[in-house]
Coordinates of C-alpha atoms and ligand atoms in Angstrom, one line a residue:
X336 CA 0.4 126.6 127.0
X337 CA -1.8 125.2 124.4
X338 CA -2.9 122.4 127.0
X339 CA -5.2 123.9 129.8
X340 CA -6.5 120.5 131.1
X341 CA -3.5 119.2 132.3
X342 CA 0.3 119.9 134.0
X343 CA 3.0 120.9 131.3
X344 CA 5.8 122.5 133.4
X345 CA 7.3 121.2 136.5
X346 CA 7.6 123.2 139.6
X347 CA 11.5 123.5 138.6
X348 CA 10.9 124.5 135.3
X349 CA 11.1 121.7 133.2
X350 CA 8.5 120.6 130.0
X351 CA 6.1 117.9 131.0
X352 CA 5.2 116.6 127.4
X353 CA 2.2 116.1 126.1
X354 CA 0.2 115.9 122.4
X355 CA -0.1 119.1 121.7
X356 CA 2.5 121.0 123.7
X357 CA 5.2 121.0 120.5
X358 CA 5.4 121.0 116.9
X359 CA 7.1 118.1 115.4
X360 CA 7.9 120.1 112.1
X361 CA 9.9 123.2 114.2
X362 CA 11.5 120.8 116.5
X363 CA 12.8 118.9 112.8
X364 CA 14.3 121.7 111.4
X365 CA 15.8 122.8 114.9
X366 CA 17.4 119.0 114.9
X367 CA 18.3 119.0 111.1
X368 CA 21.1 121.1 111.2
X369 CA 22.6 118.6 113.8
X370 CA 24.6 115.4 113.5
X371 CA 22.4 113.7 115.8
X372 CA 22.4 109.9 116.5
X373 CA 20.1 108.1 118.9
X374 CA 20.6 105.3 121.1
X375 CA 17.9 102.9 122.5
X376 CA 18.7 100.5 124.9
X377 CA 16.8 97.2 125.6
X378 CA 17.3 94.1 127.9
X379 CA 15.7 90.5 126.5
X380 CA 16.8 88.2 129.1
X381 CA 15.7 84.6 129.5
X382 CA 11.9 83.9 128.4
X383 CA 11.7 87.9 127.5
X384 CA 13.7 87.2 124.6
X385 CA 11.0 85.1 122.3
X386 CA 7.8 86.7 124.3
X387 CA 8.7 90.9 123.7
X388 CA 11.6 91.5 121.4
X389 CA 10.7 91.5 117.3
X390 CA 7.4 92.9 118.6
X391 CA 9.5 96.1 120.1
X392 CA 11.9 96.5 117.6
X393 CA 9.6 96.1 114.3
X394 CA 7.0 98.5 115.9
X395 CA 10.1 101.2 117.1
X396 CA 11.0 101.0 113.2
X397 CA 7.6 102.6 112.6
X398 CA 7.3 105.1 115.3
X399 CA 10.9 105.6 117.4
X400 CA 12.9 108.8 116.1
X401 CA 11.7 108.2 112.5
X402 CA 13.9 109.6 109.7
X403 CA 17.2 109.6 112.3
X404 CA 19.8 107.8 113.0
X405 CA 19.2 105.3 115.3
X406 CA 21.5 102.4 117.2
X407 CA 19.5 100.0 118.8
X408 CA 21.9 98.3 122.0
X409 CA 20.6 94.6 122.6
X410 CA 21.0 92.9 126.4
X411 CA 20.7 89.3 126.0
X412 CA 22.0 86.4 127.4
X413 CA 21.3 84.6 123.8
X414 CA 22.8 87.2 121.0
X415 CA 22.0 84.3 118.8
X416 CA 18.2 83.9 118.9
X417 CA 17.9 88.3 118.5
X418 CA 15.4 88.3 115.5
X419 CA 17.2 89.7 112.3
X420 CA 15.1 92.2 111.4
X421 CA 15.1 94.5 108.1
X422 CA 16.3 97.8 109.6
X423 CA 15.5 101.3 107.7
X424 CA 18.6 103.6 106.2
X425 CA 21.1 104.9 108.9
X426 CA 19.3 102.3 111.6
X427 CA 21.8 99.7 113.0
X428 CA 21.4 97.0 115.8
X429 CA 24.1 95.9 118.3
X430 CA 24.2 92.8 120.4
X431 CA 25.5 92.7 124.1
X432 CA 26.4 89.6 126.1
X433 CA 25.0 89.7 129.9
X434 CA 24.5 86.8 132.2
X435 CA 21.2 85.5 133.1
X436 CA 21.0 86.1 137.1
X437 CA 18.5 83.4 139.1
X438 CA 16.2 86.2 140.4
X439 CA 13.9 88.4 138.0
X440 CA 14.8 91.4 140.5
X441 CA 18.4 91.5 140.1
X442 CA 18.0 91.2 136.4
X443 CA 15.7 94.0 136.6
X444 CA 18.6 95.9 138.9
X445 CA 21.6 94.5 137.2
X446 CA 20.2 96.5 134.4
X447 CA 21.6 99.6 135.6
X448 CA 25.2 98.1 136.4
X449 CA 25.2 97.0 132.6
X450 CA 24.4 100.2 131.2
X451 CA 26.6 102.3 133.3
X452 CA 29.0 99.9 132.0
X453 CA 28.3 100.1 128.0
X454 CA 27.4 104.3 128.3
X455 CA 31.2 104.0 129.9
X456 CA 32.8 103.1 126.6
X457 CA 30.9 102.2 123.0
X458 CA 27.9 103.6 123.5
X459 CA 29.1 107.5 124.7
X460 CA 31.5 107.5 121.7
X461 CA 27.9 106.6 119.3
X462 CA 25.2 108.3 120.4
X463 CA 24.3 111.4 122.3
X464 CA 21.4 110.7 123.3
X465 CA 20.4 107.8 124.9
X466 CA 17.0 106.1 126.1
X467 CA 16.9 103.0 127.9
X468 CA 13.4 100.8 127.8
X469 CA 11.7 97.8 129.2
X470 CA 11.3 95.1 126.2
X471 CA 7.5 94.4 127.5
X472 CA 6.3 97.2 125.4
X473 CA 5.6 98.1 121.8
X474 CA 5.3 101.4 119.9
X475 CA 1.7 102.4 118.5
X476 CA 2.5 106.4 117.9
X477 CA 4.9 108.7 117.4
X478 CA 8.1 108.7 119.8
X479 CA 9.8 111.6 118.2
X480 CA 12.6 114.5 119.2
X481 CA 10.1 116.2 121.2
X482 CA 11.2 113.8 124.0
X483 CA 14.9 114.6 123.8
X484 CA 16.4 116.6 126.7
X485 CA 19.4 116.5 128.5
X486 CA 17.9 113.9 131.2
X487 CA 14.6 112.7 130.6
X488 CA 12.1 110.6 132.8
X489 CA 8.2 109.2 132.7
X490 CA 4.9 109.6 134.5
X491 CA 3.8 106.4 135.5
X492 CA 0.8 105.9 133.7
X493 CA -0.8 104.2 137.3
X494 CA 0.1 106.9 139.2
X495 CA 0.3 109.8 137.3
X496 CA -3.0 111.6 138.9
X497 CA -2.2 110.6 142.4
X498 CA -0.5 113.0 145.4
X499 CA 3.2 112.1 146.2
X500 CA 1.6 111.0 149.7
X501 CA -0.3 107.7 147.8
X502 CA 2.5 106.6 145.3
X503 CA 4.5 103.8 146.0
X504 CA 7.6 105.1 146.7
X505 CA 9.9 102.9 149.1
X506 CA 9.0 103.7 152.9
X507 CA 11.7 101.7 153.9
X508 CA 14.0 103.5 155.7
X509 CA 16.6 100.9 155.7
X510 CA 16.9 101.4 151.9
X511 CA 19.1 103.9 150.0
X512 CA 15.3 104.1 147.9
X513 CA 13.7 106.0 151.0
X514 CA 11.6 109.0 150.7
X515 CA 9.7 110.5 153.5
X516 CA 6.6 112.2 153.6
X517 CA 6.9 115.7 151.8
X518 CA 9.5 114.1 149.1
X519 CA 8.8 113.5 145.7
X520 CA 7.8 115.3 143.2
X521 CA 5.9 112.4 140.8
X522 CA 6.2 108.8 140.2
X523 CA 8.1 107.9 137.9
X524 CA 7.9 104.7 135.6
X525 CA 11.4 103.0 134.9
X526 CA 10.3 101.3 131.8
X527 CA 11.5 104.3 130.1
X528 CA 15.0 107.2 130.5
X529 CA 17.3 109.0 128.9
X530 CA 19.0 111.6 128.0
X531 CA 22.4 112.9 127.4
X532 CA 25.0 109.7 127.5
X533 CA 27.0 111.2 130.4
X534 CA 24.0 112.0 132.3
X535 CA 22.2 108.7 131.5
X536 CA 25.8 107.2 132.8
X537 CA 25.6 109.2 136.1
X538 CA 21.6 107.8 136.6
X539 CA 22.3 104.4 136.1
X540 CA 25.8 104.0 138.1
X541 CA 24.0 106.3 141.4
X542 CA 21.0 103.7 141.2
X543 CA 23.3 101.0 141.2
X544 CA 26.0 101.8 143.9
X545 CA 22.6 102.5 145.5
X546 CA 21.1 98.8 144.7
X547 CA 24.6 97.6 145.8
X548 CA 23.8 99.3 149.7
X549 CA 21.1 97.9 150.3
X550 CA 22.1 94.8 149.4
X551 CA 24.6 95.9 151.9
X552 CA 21.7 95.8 154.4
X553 CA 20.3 93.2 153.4
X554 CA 16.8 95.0 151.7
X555 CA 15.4 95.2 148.8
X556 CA 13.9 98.7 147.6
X557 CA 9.8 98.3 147.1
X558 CA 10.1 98.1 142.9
X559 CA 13.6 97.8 143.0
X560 CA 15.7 100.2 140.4
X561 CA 12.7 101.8 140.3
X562 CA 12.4 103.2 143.3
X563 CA 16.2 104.3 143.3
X564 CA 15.3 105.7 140.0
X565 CA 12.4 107.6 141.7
X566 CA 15.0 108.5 144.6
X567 CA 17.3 109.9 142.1
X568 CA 15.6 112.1 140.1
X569 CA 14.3 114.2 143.2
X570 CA 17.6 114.9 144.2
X571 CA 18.3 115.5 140.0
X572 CA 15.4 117.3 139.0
X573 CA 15.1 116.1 135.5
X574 CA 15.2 118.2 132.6
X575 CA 12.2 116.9 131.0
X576 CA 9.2 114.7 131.8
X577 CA 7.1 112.6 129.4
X578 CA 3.2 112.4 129.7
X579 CA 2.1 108.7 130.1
X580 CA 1.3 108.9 126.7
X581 CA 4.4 108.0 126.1
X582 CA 3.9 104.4 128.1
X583 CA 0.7 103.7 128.3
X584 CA -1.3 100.7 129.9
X585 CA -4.6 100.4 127.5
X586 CA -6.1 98.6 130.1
X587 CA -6.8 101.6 132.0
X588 CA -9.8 103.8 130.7
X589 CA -8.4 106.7 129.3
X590 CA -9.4 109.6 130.1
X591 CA -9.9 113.1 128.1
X592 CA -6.4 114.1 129.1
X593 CA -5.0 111.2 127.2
X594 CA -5.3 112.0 123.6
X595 CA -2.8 109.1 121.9
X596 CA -1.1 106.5 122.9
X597 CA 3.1 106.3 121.5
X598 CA 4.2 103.2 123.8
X599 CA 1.8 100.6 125.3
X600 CA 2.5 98.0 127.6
X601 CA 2.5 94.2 126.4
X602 CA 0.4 91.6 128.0
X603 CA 2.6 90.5 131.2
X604 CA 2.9 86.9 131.6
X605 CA 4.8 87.0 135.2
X606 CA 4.5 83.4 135.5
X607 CA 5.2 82.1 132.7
X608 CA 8.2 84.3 131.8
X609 CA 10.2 85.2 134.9
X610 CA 12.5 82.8 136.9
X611 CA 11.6 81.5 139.8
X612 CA 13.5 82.9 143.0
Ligands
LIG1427 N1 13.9 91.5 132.0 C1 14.3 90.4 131.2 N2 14.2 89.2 131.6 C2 13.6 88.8 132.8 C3 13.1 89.9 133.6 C4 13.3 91.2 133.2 O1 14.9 90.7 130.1 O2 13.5 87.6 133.1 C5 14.1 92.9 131.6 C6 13.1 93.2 130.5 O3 13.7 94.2 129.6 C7 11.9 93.8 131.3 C8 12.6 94.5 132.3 O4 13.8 93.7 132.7 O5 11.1 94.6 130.5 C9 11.9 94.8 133.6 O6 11.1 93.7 134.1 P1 9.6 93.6 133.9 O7 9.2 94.3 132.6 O8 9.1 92.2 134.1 O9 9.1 94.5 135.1 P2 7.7 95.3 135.2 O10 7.6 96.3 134.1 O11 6.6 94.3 135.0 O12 7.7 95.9 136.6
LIG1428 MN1 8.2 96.1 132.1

């Protein structure tokens, strides 16, 4: 209620976040009675490795979930060349093994088999919340308990003014990603999720068994997980929605209704960084 210029509840009823919608001191003492531990995924596969990594863990020491408990879940191909970092009290880092595929995309996609695979086991047993981000990103604000919920997802930072008719959701209707005209409810930007382990777990094995039928068909959803990510939370309305402050691109001219940044995108380097296909 204290923001007038822009949207801070969904249709559904769920908190769209935004600077100034919470207090950070309230929501500390609500959280401080509670054994809470964080996870936050991140895949650094191939030439993402060198290029994104220390950049997105030394800056998430600063501004992720500050004064928590944190475990940070590494996705590499090459545990060996993850930057040892100095982590603060009650922060840990864990390595995972994945294979490198030959196409960006399915790395991109396989992502989801992965994770429903570690929020299975390890990860459920850690943590109970979880986020799960792109690596081509770094923190410059605050990323705090304001954006927990029980299943959380992101306004695209593109897209976030546009009608459901403009964004690029997949048209296809060949792919398990389709949405027709009147579905939607925003577009959503993969390069952040979370929430509640079990719930994260259900996300990321539907977009998957999803990836796996169209593969099935023999298409490929317009941004890949993406889109099934997009697919999935309008049939799971989520529980809470973060403001593109929380991934922003700085090379868009920010308007009035953007009053900080928290994550920013990192320069993309497509060519120089993702396999050829
Ligand atoms: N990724 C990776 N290695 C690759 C391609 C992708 O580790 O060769 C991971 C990485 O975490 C990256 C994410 O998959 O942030 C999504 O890919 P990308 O960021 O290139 O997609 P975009 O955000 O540009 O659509
Ligand atoms: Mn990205």
């Amino acid at each position: 209620r204290s923001r007038q210029d822009v949207l801070t509840c969904t249709p559904w009823g769920s908190p769209i976040v935004w600077e100034g919608t919470f207090d950070p001191e309230i929501l500390r003492q609500e959280y401080g009675r509670r054994n809470l531990t964080i996870g936050l995924t991140v895949f650094a596969v191939g030439r993402y490795l060198e290029k994104y990594l220390e950049q997105f863990l030394e800056t998430a020491e600063e501004h992720f979930m500050v004064g928590w408990r944190v475990i940070y879940y590494v996705f590499t191909d090459r545990p060996g060349a993850v930057p040892r970092l100095g982590l603060a009290p009650g922060r840990q880092l864990q390595t995972r093994m994945v294979e490198n595929q030959k196409r960006w995309q399915d790395i991109s996609m396989m992502r989801m088999h992965w994770l429903s695979q570690a929020l299975d086991t390890a990860i459920c047993r850690e943590v109970q919340y979880v986020f799960c981000m792109d690596v081509d990103q770094f923190f410059v604000g605050a990323f705090g308990l304001e954006a927990l919920a029980e299943s959380v997802t992101l306004l695209h930072s593109y897209f976030y003014r546009w009608t459901r008719s403009y964004v690029p959701y997949d048209r296809n209707p060949r792919s398990a990603a389709f949405l027709g005209p009147g579905e939607g409810d925003f577009y959503y930007h993969a390069a952040v999720f979370g929430g509640l382990c079990p719930r994260v777990k259900n996300l990321t094995e539907s977009c998957f068994q999803a990836v796996l039928q169209d593969k099935r068909q023999g298409v490929e959803a317009r941004w890949q997980e993406e889109s099934h990510l997009n697919k999935y939370f309008w049939q799971h309305k989520p529980a809470k929605i973060l403001s593109p402050e929380y991934c922003w691109d700085q090379a868009i001219r920010r308007r009035g209704d953007i009053r900080v940044a928290r994550l920013v995108w990192a320069e993309k380097q497509y060519r120089r960084l993702r396999q050829a296909a």
